[in-house]
Short mmCIF file of C-alpha atoms in Angstrom, two decimals:
data_model
loop_
_atom_site.label_atom_id
_atom_site.label_comp_id
_atom_site.label_asym_id
_atom_site.label_seq_id
_atom_site.Cartn_x
_atom_site.Cartn_y
_atom_site.Cartn_z
CA MET A 27 -17.48 -19.59 44.34
CA GLY A 28 -19.42 -18.43 41.28
CA MET A 29 -18.24 -17.96 37.74
CA ILE A 30 -15.40 -15.45 37.41
CA HIS A 31 -16.46 -12.26 35.66
CA LEU A 32 -13.88 -10.17 33.83
CA PRO A 33 -15.13 -6.60 33.37
CA ALA A 34 -13.95 -3.96 30.94
CA LEU A 35 -12.04 -0.89 32.11
CA ARG A 36 -13.54 2.36 30.89
CA TRP A 37 -10.68 4.75 31.61
CA GLY A 38 -9.76 2.81 34.73
CA GLU A 39 -13.30 2.17 35.97
CA PRO A 40 -14.50 -1.47 35.94
CA TYR A 41 -17.59 -1.91 33.78
CA GLU A 42 -19.78 -5.01 33.71
CA SER A 43 -21.73 -5.24 30.47
CA LEU A 44 -25.09 -6.95 30.07
CA ASP A 45 -23.54 -8.67 27.06
CA SER A 46 -20.87 -11.25 27.90
CA VAL A 47 -19.23 -14.34 26.44
CA GLU A 48 -17.97 -17.43 28.17
CA VAL A 49 -14.35 -18.47 27.72
CA VAL A 50 -13.72 -22.19 28.13
CA HIS A 51 -10.94 -24.51 29.20
CA PHE A 52 -9.08 -25.66 26.11
CA GLU A 53 -8.96 -29.32 27.25
CA THR A 54 -12.35 -29.85 28.89
CA GLY A 55 -14.53 -27.31 27.11
CA GLU A 56 -15.92 -26.21 30.48
CA PRO A 57 -16.57 -22.48 31.03
CA VAL A 58 -13.97 -20.81 33.26
CA ALA A 59 -15.07 -17.16 33.08
CA ARG A 60 -17.50 -14.62 31.67
CA VAL A 61 -15.99 -11.67 29.82
CA SER A 62 -17.92 -8.44 29.37
CA GLN A 63 -18.38 -7.47 25.73
CA ILE A 64 -18.25 -3.81 24.75
CA LEU A 65 -19.96 -2.29 21.72
CA SER A 66 -17.92 -0.25 19.26
CA ALA A 67 -20.25 2.74 19.82
CA MET A 68 -19.19 2.83 23.47
CA VAL A 69 -15.52 2.76 22.45
CA ARG A 70 -16.04 5.67 20.06
CA HIS A 71 -17.83 7.59 22.80
CA ASP A 72 -15.13 6.92 25.39
CA LEU A 73 -12.32 7.90 23.02
CA LYS A 74 -13.69 11.44 23.02
CA HIS A 75 -11.90 11.58 26.39
CA ALA A 76 -8.53 10.56 24.90
CA PRO A 77 -7.05 14.07 25.45
CA ARG A 78 -7.74 13.68 29.18
CA ALA A 79 -5.71 10.45 29.24
CA ARG A 80 -2.65 12.29 27.99
CA ALA A 81 -3.33 15.35 30.15
CA VAL A 82 -3.33 13.39 33.43
CA LEU A 83 -0.07 11.70 32.43
CA ARG A 84 1.55 15.04 31.54
CA ASP A 85 0.69 16.20 35.05
CA GLU A 86 3.02 13.47 36.34
CA ASP A 87 6.80 13.68 36.41
CA PRO A 88 8.22 11.26 33.78
CA GLY A 89 10.70 9.87 36.30
CA ARG A 90 7.86 9.09 38.67
CA LEU A 91 5.96 7.32 35.89
CA VAL A 92 9.02 5.16 35.20
CA GLU A 93 9.15 4.27 38.90
CA ASN A 94 5.41 3.52 38.90
CA ILE A 95 5.87 1.15 35.95
CA ARG A 96 8.65 -0.62 37.85
CA ARG A 97 6.28 -1.03 40.80
CA ALA A 98 3.50 -2.22 38.46
CA GLY A 99 5.78 -5.00 37.24
CA GLU A 100 6.32 -6.15 40.83
CA LEU A 101 2.58 -6.14 41.52
CA PHE A 102 1.82 -7.95 38.25
CA MET A 103 4.26 -10.69 39.23
CA THR A 104 3.52 -11.09 42.95
CA ALA A 105 0.32 -9.42 44.16
CA ASP A 106 -3.32 -10.27 44.62
CA LEU A 107 -4.95 -7.78 42.23
CA PRO A 108 -8.60 -6.77 41.74
CA LEU A 109 -10.58 -8.91 39.30
CA GLY A 110 -14.28 -8.19 38.99
CA SER A 111 -15.88 -8.43 42.42
CA GLY A 112 -12.92 -10.37 43.82
CA SER A 113 -9.18 -10.65 43.32
CA GLN A 114 -6.65 -12.81 41.50
CA ASN A 115 -3.27 -14.05 42.69
CA PRO A 116 -0.37 -14.89 40.33
CA GLU A 117 -0.99 -18.66 40.34
CA GLU A 118 -4.67 -18.14 39.53
CA PHE A 119 -3.62 -15.86 36.68
CA VAL A 120 -1.25 -18.50 35.28
CA HIS A 121 -3.88 -21.23 35.55
CA LEU A 122 -6.55 -19.17 33.77
CA GLN A 123 -4.21 -17.99 31.05
CA SER A 124 -3.12 -21.56 30.35
CA ALA A 125 -6.72 -22.79 30.45
CA THR A 126 -7.96 -20.41 27.73
CA THR A 127 -4.88 -20.13 25.48
CA GLY A 128 -3.56 -23.69 25.47
CA LEU A 129 -0.11 -22.54 26.59
CA PRO A 130 1.65 -24.76 29.14
CA GLU A 131 1.75 -23.12 32.55
CA SER A 132 5.56 -22.98 32.46
CA MET A 133 5.33 -20.74 29.36
CA CYS A 134 2.76 -18.54 31.07
CA ARG A 135 5.15 -18.03 34.00
CA ALA A 136 8.04 -17.30 31.62
CA ASN A 137 5.98 -14.62 29.87
CA MET A 138 5.01 -13.10 33.23
CA GLU A 139 8.70 -12.84 34.09
CA LYS A 140 9.39 -11.23 30.71
CA LEU A 141 6.78 -8.52 31.31
CA ALA A 142 7.96 -7.92 34.86
CA PHE A 143 11.55 -7.61 33.62
CA VAL A 144 10.59 -4.98 31.04
CA CYS A 145 8.74 -2.99 33.72
CA ARG A 146 11.70 -3.26 36.09
CA GLU A 147 14.16 -2.10 33.43
CA MET A 148 11.92 0.57 31.88
CA GLY A 149 14.26 3.41 32.81
CA ALA A 150 17.24 1.79 31.07
CA ILE A 151 15.10 0.79 28.08
CA LEU A 152 13.79 4.32 27.50
CA ASP A 153 17.26 5.77 28.05
CA SER A 154 18.53 3.52 25.28
CA LEU A 155 15.61 4.08 22.88
CA THR A 156 15.83 7.87 23.31
CA ARG A 157 19.66 7.80 23.13
CA GLY A 158 19.88 9.40 26.55
CA LEU A 159 17.29 12.11 25.98
CA ASP A 160 15.91 13.79 29.10
CA LEU A 161 12.29 12.62 29.20
CA GLY A 162 11.37 16.09 30.46
CA ILE A 163 12.04 17.38 26.94
CA LEU A 164 9.36 15.06 25.56
CA SER A 165 7.04 16.11 28.37
CA ARG A 166 7.49 19.88 27.82
CA GLY A 167 7.76 19.53 24.06
CA TYR A 168 11.11 21.31 23.91
CA GLY A 169 14.38 21.77 25.77
CA TYR A 170 18.15 21.81 25.49
CA ASP A 171 20.31 18.70 25.31
CA SER A 172 23.63 18.30 27.11
CA ALA A 173 25.44 20.08 24.25
CA GLY A 174 23.16 23.12 24.51
CA ARG A 175 21.20 22.36 21.32
CA MET A 176 17.50 23.13 21.22
CA LEU A 177 15.35 20.04 20.65
CA SER A 178 11.60 19.84 20.17
CA TYR A 179 9.26 16.87 19.83
CA GLN A 180 5.56 16.74 19.06
CA SER A 181 3.36 13.86 20.27
CA GLN A 182 1.50 12.18 17.43
CA THR A 183 -1.39 10.94 19.57
CA ASP A 184 -3.08 11.24 22.94
CA VAL A 185 -3.64 7.49 23.18
CA VAL A 186 -2.04 4.39 21.70
CA GLY A 187 -4.57 1.79 20.60
CA ALA A 188 -3.65 -1.89 20.62
CA VAL A 189 -5.61 -4.70 19.00
CA LEU A 190 -3.96 -7.66 20.70
CA PRO A 191 -3.59 -11.37 19.86
CA SER A 192 -4.21 -14.53 21.87
CA ASN A 193 -1.22 -16.59 20.74
CA SER A 194 1.71 -15.18 22.73
CA PRO A 195 1.44 -13.05 25.90
CA GLY A 196 4.98 -11.78 25.41
CA VAL A 197 3.78 -9.19 22.87
CA HIS A 198 2.35 -7.10 25.71
CA THR A 199 5.84 -5.75 26.35
CA LEU A 200 5.36 -3.58 23.26
CA TRP A 201 2.65 -1.25 24.62
CA ILE A 202 3.84 -0.81 28.21
CA PRO A 203 6.37 2.00 27.38
CA ALA A 204 3.54 4.29 26.22
CA ILE A 205 2.64 5.23 29.82
CA PRO A 206 6.06 6.61 30.90
CA LEU A 207 6.12 8.41 27.54
CA GLN A 208 2.94 10.15 28.76
CA VAL A 209 0.64 8.63 26.14
CA GLY A 210 -2.54 6.83 27.22
CA LEU A 211 -3.55 3.26 26.40
CA CYS A 212 -6.68 1.84 24.78
CA LEU A 213 -6.43 -1.96 24.63
CA LYS A 214 -8.55 -4.62 22.96
CA PRO A 215 -7.40 -8.01 24.29
CA GLY A 216 -7.46 -11.21 22.26
CA SER A 217 -10.61 -13.23 22.86
CA GLN A 218 -8.73 -16.15 24.45
CA GLU A 219 -6.10 -14.10 26.27
CA PRO A 220 -7.92 -11.27 28.06
CA TRP A 221 -5.95 -11.86 31.26
CA THR A 222 -2.62 -10.10 30.69
CA PRO A 223 -3.91 -6.70 29.45
CA TYR A 224 -6.41 -6.50 32.31
CA ARG A 225 -3.98 -7.60 35.04
CA MET A 226 -1.23 -5.27 33.80
CA ALA A 227 -3.66 -2.34 33.55
CA VAL A 228 -4.88 -2.95 37.11
CA ALA A 229 -1.28 -3.32 38.32
CA MET A 230 -0.46 0.06 36.75
CA ILE A 231 -3.39 1.70 38.51
CA GLU A 232 -2.50 0.07 41.84
CA ALA A 233 1.08 1.32 41.38
CA GLY A 234 -0.06 4.94 41.05
CA ILE A 235 -0.57 5.41 37.31
CA PRO A 236 -3.61 7.70 36.80
CA ARG A 237 -6.54 5.41 36.17
CA GLU A 238 -7.98 7.80 33.56
CA SER A 239 -5.05 6.96 31.27
CA VAL A 240 -5.87 3.26 30.71
CA ALA A 241 -8.84 1.57 29.02
CA VAL A 242 -9.43 -2.13 28.28
CA TYR A 243 -12.29 -3.13 25.97
CA HIS A 244 -13.21 -6.75 25.30
CA GLY A 245 -15.31 -7.19 22.21
CA ARG A 246 -15.73 -8.29 18.65
CA HIS A 247 -13.86 -7.31 15.52
CA ASP A 248 -15.66 -3.96 15.20
CA VAL A 249 -14.24 -2.87 18.57
CA GLY A 250 -10.72 -3.24 17.18
CA GLN A 251 -11.73 -1.30 14.07
CA ALA A 252 -13.10 1.55 16.20
CA ILE A 253 -9.86 1.73 18.18
CA VAL A 254 -7.72 1.89 15.04
CA GLN A 255 -9.98 4.52 13.47
CA ARG A 256 -10.07 6.81 16.53
CA CYS A 257 -6.51 6.52 17.91
CA GLY A 258 -3.71 8.54 16.35
CA ARG A 259 -1.35 5.58 16.72
CA SER A 260 -2.31 1.89 16.91
CA LEU A 261 -0.57 -1.46 17.30
CA VAL A 262 -2.28 -4.26 15.38
CA PHE A 263 -1.45 -7.97 15.39
CA GLY A 264 -2.47 -10.41 12.68
CA GLY A 265 -1.51 -12.42 9.63
CA GLN A 266 -0.27 -11.41 6.21
CA ALA A 267 -3.70 -10.10 5.21
CA THR A 268 -3.65 -7.69 8.17
CA MET A 269 -0.16 -6.54 7.20
CA ASP A 270 -1.33 -5.91 3.63
CA THR A 271 -4.39 -3.96 4.85
CA TYR A 272 -2.32 -1.40 6.78
CA ALA A 273 0.78 -1.33 4.57
CA GLY A 274 1.94 2.26 4.11
CA ASN A 275 -0.18 3.62 6.98
CA PRO A 276 2.27 5.30 9.40
CA ALA A 277 -0.40 5.53 12.11
CA VAL A 278 -0.66 1.73 12.34
CA GLN A 279 2.24 -0.49 13.36
CA VAL A 280 1.43 -4.05 12.27
CA HIS A 281 2.99 -7.06 13.96
CA GLY A 282 2.47 -10.17 11.87
CA PRO A 283 4.52 -13.10 10.61
CA GLY A 284 8.23 -12.52 11.16
CA TYR A 285 9.69 -15.00 8.67
CA SER A 286 12.77 -14.99 10.90
CA LYS A 287 15.76 -16.99 9.68
CA VAL A 288 19.10 -18.57 10.48
CA LEU A 289 21.49 -18.11 7.57
CA PHE A 290 24.84 -19.87 7.07
CA GLY A 291 27.68 -18.56 4.95
CA ASP A 292 29.91 -20.77 2.82
CA ASP A 293 32.75 -20.31 5.31
CA ALA A 294 30.72 -21.57 8.30
CA ILE A 295 28.44 -24.27 6.92
CA ASP A 296 30.86 -27.19 7.34
CA GLY A 297 30.81 -26.54 11.10
CA TRP A 298 27.00 -26.54 11.32
CA ARG A 299 26.97 -29.10 14.15
CA ASP A 300 28.50 -26.47 16.45
CA HIS A 301 25.37 -24.35 15.93
CA LEU A 302 22.69 -27.02 16.34
CA GLU A 303 21.59 -25.68 19.73
CA THR A 304 21.21 -22.17 18.30
CA MET A 305 18.95 -23.54 15.55
CA VAL A 306 16.84 -25.66 17.93
CA THR A 307 16.30 -22.75 20.34
CA SER A 308 15.42 -20.40 17.48
CA ILE A 309 12.80 -22.83 16.18
CA PHE A 310 11.33 -24.25 19.36
CA LEU A 311 11.31 -21.66 22.16
CA ASN A 312 7.77 -20.61 23.20
CA SER A 313 6.38 -23.50 21.14
CA GLY A 314 7.27 -21.72 17.92
CA ARG A 315 4.48 -19.17 18.38
CA SER A 316 6.51 -15.96 18.19
CA CYS A 317 7.38 -13.85 15.17
CA ILE A 318 11.00 -14.08 16.31
CA ASN A 319 11.03 -17.89 16.04
CA ALA A 320 13.04 -19.09 13.05
CA SER A 321 10.75 -20.41 10.33
CA SER A 322 13.60 -21.30 7.98
CA VAL A 323 17.31 -22.13 7.94
CA TRP A 324 19.17 -21.12 4.76
CA VAL A 325 22.27 -23.11 3.83
CA PRO A 326 24.55 -23.41 0.79
CA ARG A 327 24.97 -27.18 1.37
CA HIS A 328 24.47 -29.97 3.97
CA GLY A 329 20.75 -29.19 4.02
CA ARG A 330 19.55 -32.79 4.32
CA ALA A 331 21.98 -33.57 7.14
CA ILE A 332 20.95 -30.43 9.05
CA ALA A 333 17.25 -31.17 8.56
CA ARG A 334 17.76 -34.72 9.82
CA ALA A 335 19.67 -33.54 12.92
CA LEU A 336 16.92 -31.02 13.73
CA ALA A 337 14.24 -33.65 13.20
CA GLU A 338 15.99 -36.05 15.58
CA ARG A 339 15.92 -33.36 18.26
CA LEU A 340 12.34 -32.19 17.75
CA ALA A 341 10.20 -35.00 16.33
CA SER A 342 9.63 -36.78 19.65
CA VAL A 343 8.03 -33.72 21.29
CA GLY A 344 4.33 -34.21 21.91
CA PRO A 345 1.45 -32.91 24.04
CA LEU A 346 1.76 -33.10 27.82
CA ASP A 347 -0.44 -31.97 30.69
CA PRO A 348 -0.17 -28.14 30.70
CA ARG A 349 0.76 -28.27 34.41
CA ASN A 350 3.75 -30.50 33.67
CA PRO A 351 6.97 -28.43 33.92
CA GLU A 352 8.27 -30.35 30.88
CA ALA A 353 5.31 -29.36 28.68
CA ALA A 354 6.68 -27.49 25.68
CA LEU A 355 3.95 -27.72 23.05
CA ALA A 356 1.01 -25.31 23.00
CA ALA A 357 -2.48 -26.40 21.98
CA PHE A 358 -4.69 -24.92 19.28
CA THR A 359 -7.92 -24.03 21.06
CA VAL A 360 -10.10 -23.97 17.92
CA PRO A 361 -11.01 -27.51 16.83
CA GLY A 362 -9.88 -28.48 13.34
CA VAL A 363 -7.12 -25.88 13.02
CA ALA A 364 -4.27 -28.36 13.42
CA GLU A 365 -5.75 -30.71 10.83
CA ALA A 366 -6.22 -27.83 8.39
CA ILE A 367 -2.63 -26.60 8.78
CA SER A 368 -1.29 -30.14 8.49
CA GLY A 369 -3.31 -30.57 5.30
CA MET A 370 -1.81 -27.37 3.86
CA ILE A 371 1.70 -28.68 4.56
CA ASP A 372 0.94 -32.07 3.00
CA GLY A 373 -0.56 -30.39 -0.07
CA ALA A 374 2.60 -28.34 -0.58
CA LEU A 375 4.82 -31.40 -0.05
CA ALA A 376 2.88 -33.26 -2.74
CA GLN A 377 4.19 -30.79 -5.31
CA GLY A 378 7.65 -32.31 -4.96
CA GLY A 379 10.97 -30.65 -4.19
CA ALA A 380 10.50 -30.85 -0.41
CA THR A 381 10.43 -33.59 2.23
CA ASP A 382 9.01 -33.77 5.75
CA VAL A 383 12.11 -35.17 7.45
CA THR A 384 10.37 -35.49 10.83
CA ALA A 385 8.04 -38.10 9.32
CA ASP A 386 10.95 -40.57 9.51
CA PHE A 387 11.07 -40.13 13.30
CA ARG A 388 7.36 -40.00 14.15
CA SER A 389 5.28 -43.05 14.94
CA ASP A 390 1.99 -41.23 14.38
CA SER A 391 0.54 -38.25 12.54
CA ARG A 392 1.67 -34.63 12.66
CA ALA A 393 -1.73 -33.47 13.93
CA VAL A 394 -2.92 -34.69 17.33
CA THR A 395 -6.67 -34.31 17.83
CA ARG A 396 -8.35 -34.15 21.22
CA GLU A 397 -12.03 -33.63 22.03
CA HIS A 398 -11.83 -29.86 22.55
CA CYS A 399 -8.40 -28.93 21.17
CA CYS A 400 -5.63 -30.08 18.85
CA TYR A 401 -1.84 -29.99 18.59
CA LEU A 402 0.78 -30.01 15.85
CA ARG A 403 4.01 -31.88 16.44
CA PRO A 404 7.24 -30.10 15.43
CA THR A 405 7.91 -30.39 11.71
CA VAL A 406 11.21 -30.03 9.83
CA VAL A 407 10.99 -29.81 6.05
CA HIS A 408 13.93 -29.94 3.64
CA CYS A 409 13.51 -27.78 0.51
CA ASP A 410 15.72 -28.32 -2.51
CA SER A 411 15.49 -24.63 -3.46
CA PRO A 412 13.95 -21.29 -2.39
CA ASP A 413 11.29 -21.76 -5.09
CA HIS A 414 9.29 -24.27 -3.05
CA PRO A 415 6.10 -22.90 -1.39
CA LEU A 416 7.32 -24.10 2.03
CA ALA A 417 10.71 -22.41 1.75
CA ASN A 418 9.42 -19.19 3.29
CA LYS A 419 6.30 -20.21 5.18
CA GLU A 420 5.40 -19.50 8.81
CA PHE A 421 3.01 -21.38 11.08
CA MET A 422 2.06 -21.01 14.76
CA PHE A 423 3.88 -24.15 15.90
CA PRO A 424 7.49 -25.38 15.72
CA PHE A 425 7.85 -25.56 11.94
CA VAL A 426 11.05 -24.93 10.02
CA SER A 427 12.16 -25.37 6.43
CA VAL A 428 15.83 -26.02 5.71
CA VAL A 429 16.42 -24.30 2.38
CA GLU A 430 19.35 -25.02 0.08
CA CYS A 431 20.48 -21.88 -1.75
CA PRO A 432 23.84 -20.62 -3.05
CA GLU A 433 25.28 -17.93 -0.76
CA GLU A 434 25.41 -15.33 -3.53
CA GLU A 435 21.64 -15.68 -4.06
CA MET A 436 20.48 -15.81 -0.44
CA LEU A 437 19.95 -12.13 0.33
CA SER A 438 17.99 -11.55 -2.87
CA ARG A 439 15.74 -14.53 -2.12
CA ILE A 440 15.05 -14.46 1.62
CA GLY A 441 12.29 -11.83 1.47
CA PRO A 442 11.07 -9.81 4.49
CA THR A 443 12.86 -11.04 7.62
CA LEU A 444 12.14 -9.76 11.12
CA VAL A 445 15.22 -11.42 12.67
CA CYS A 446 18.17 -12.89 10.80
CA THR A 447 20.95 -14.77 12.57
CA GLY A 448 23.89 -14.71 10.17
CA ILE A 449 26.47 -17.37 10.98
CA THR A 450 29.58 -16.35 9.07
CA ASP A 451 33.02 -14.85 9.63
CA SER A 452 33.22 -13.57 6.06
CA PRO A 453 33.63 -9.76 6.12
CA GLN A 454 32.03 -9.56 2.68
CA LEU A 455 28.90 -11.50 3.69
CA GLN A 456 28.66 -9.68 7.01
CA ALA A 457 28.73 -6.36 5.16
CA ARG A 458 26.00 -7.54 2.80
CA LEU A 459 23.88 -8.68 5.76
CA VAL A 460 24.29 -5.30 7.47
CA ALA A 461 23.21 -3.51 4.29
CA CYS A 462 20.35 -5.87 3.37
CA PRO A 463 17.04 -3.93 3.37
CA SER A 464 15.01 -7.14 3.85
CA ILE A 465 16.37 -7.68 7.37
CA ASP A 466 14.92 -5.77 10.31
CA ARG A 467 16.94 -7.13 13.26
CA LEU A 468 20.35 -8.66 12.62
CA ASN A 469 22.39 -11.03 14.78
CA LEU A 470 25.93 -11.64 13.55
CA GLY A 471 27.16 -14.85 15.11
CA SER A 472 25.54 -17.91 16.67
CA ILE A 473 22.80 -16.01 18.54
CA PRO A 474 19.29 -17.53 18.60
CA THR A 475 16.71 -15.45 16.75
CA THR A 476 14.64 -15.59 19.96
CA LYS A 477 17.28 -13.85 22.11
CA LEU A 478 16.07 -10.32 22.81
CA ASP A 479 18.02 -7.22 23.75
CA TRP A 480 15.48 -4.96 25.42
CA LEU A 481 17.77 -1.95 24.97
CA GLN A 482 17.24 -2.25 21.20
CA PRO A 483 14.06 -1.57 19.20
CA HIS A 484 11.80 -4.56 18.53
CA GLU A 485 10.00 -3.58 15.31
CA GLY A 486 10.68 0.10 15.01
CA ASN A 487 11.44 2.51 17.84
CA ILE A 488 8.25 3.32 19.80
CA VAL A 489 9.68 6.70 20.86
CA GLU A 490 10.26 7.78 17.25
CA TRP A 491 6.82 6.44 16.32
CA LEU A 492 5.03 8.39 19.06
CA TYR A 493 7.08 11.61 18.94
CA GLN A 494 8.05 13.54 15.83
CA PRO A 495 11.02 15.92 15.97
CA ARG A 496 10.32 19.40 14.71
CA SER A 497 11.93 22.79 14.32
CA PHE A 498 11.51 25.04 17.36
CA GLN A 499 12.90 28.47 18.24
CA LEU A 500 12.53 30.34 21.51
CA LEU A 501 13.14 34.08 21.72
CA ALA A 502 15.15 34.79 24.82
CA SER A 503 13.47 37.34 27.10
#
């Protein structure tokens, strides 16, 4: 069998480019596939057909599209699906995704199940996000609700663009709802994780979604720029610099560091041991790679004891064979990254006011270097105050700072927070948490930051982002 070739999809049609790059196995460095590379000029040309992508979806009944997405999830999870000149079964998909991303295969399977679940429950998810709105009203642009009130919505784009990452396949749940909302998709996969967008797009087409509504373009940075420039709405993933670039641009929804947190009130902190499992899960699930992983735990006291208990649980975790079901640590596929991040942490620790508590439980260094990849062992840092540089820092591995801060100062010091788990029974603190503008998603009670409710918005409501309500009057004939 020759080298696997992963083509692009130009509005559903496979396209093999003369320009391609090899993607390699993160452990061995051996090539595992060739991926067609698309030029930004081709993307700009193809996006002239964006209105057709929406038109073919509007020709479909929204209920049928929801059913097709459900079927696509089944195919994604279980079927042999077209890949280049051949096909790919689910186990081959898992193996390739692990090989190029450094994720253990067990995590790849878990993310597959997450995507399939979202497809299966798409009807309930959209019903919740639209607050029970008849999807036919979005399709027609106007209609009456159950109370007889006229409603009208205007689509803000023909196609949603998505410039996707390589670090966590779970983010692909965010763009799937566009199709049943009758908006096309233009996807640029991450360079090391091209597998999920392509397989899901093919599964959609096999399930009956009009092929002209989906495009997948592998390419360099300029391809992502072209997508953002030419699509009326775009999802972009990146670091703080990316978030700063698109700040205030309503057409671009940026998904970057989450700075998610577990926060203890004065009334609950003495019982912190009862919540140790919640903290560990929040920090460690998915190898700490998600924006919903907790990057800090804020406490009014007992910080050193909590940091030590977390370190005891996490410090022994190390690299394992990615096929091992117990493997829980993801690799960095770019050599030198782990050493650089570890050096940043050590430089901040040298300033004083913070301690790497996991160092007391490790027999070797934080960074583990292999020939073609590297790892970072879980790290728990205790910070004496919120002023330390590591008090509100996020890395793509299981890293957490335990920050000591008086309760009355916490909400003014925590900064932007995607998910906050507030552990308190104090009505006053609960009310302040509910009102805090720094917190996007709030869990009141011992709920891991990583626990998702798919009937709730993730980062903003995609329906409200894609459809704008407007005034509409219809003269009765």
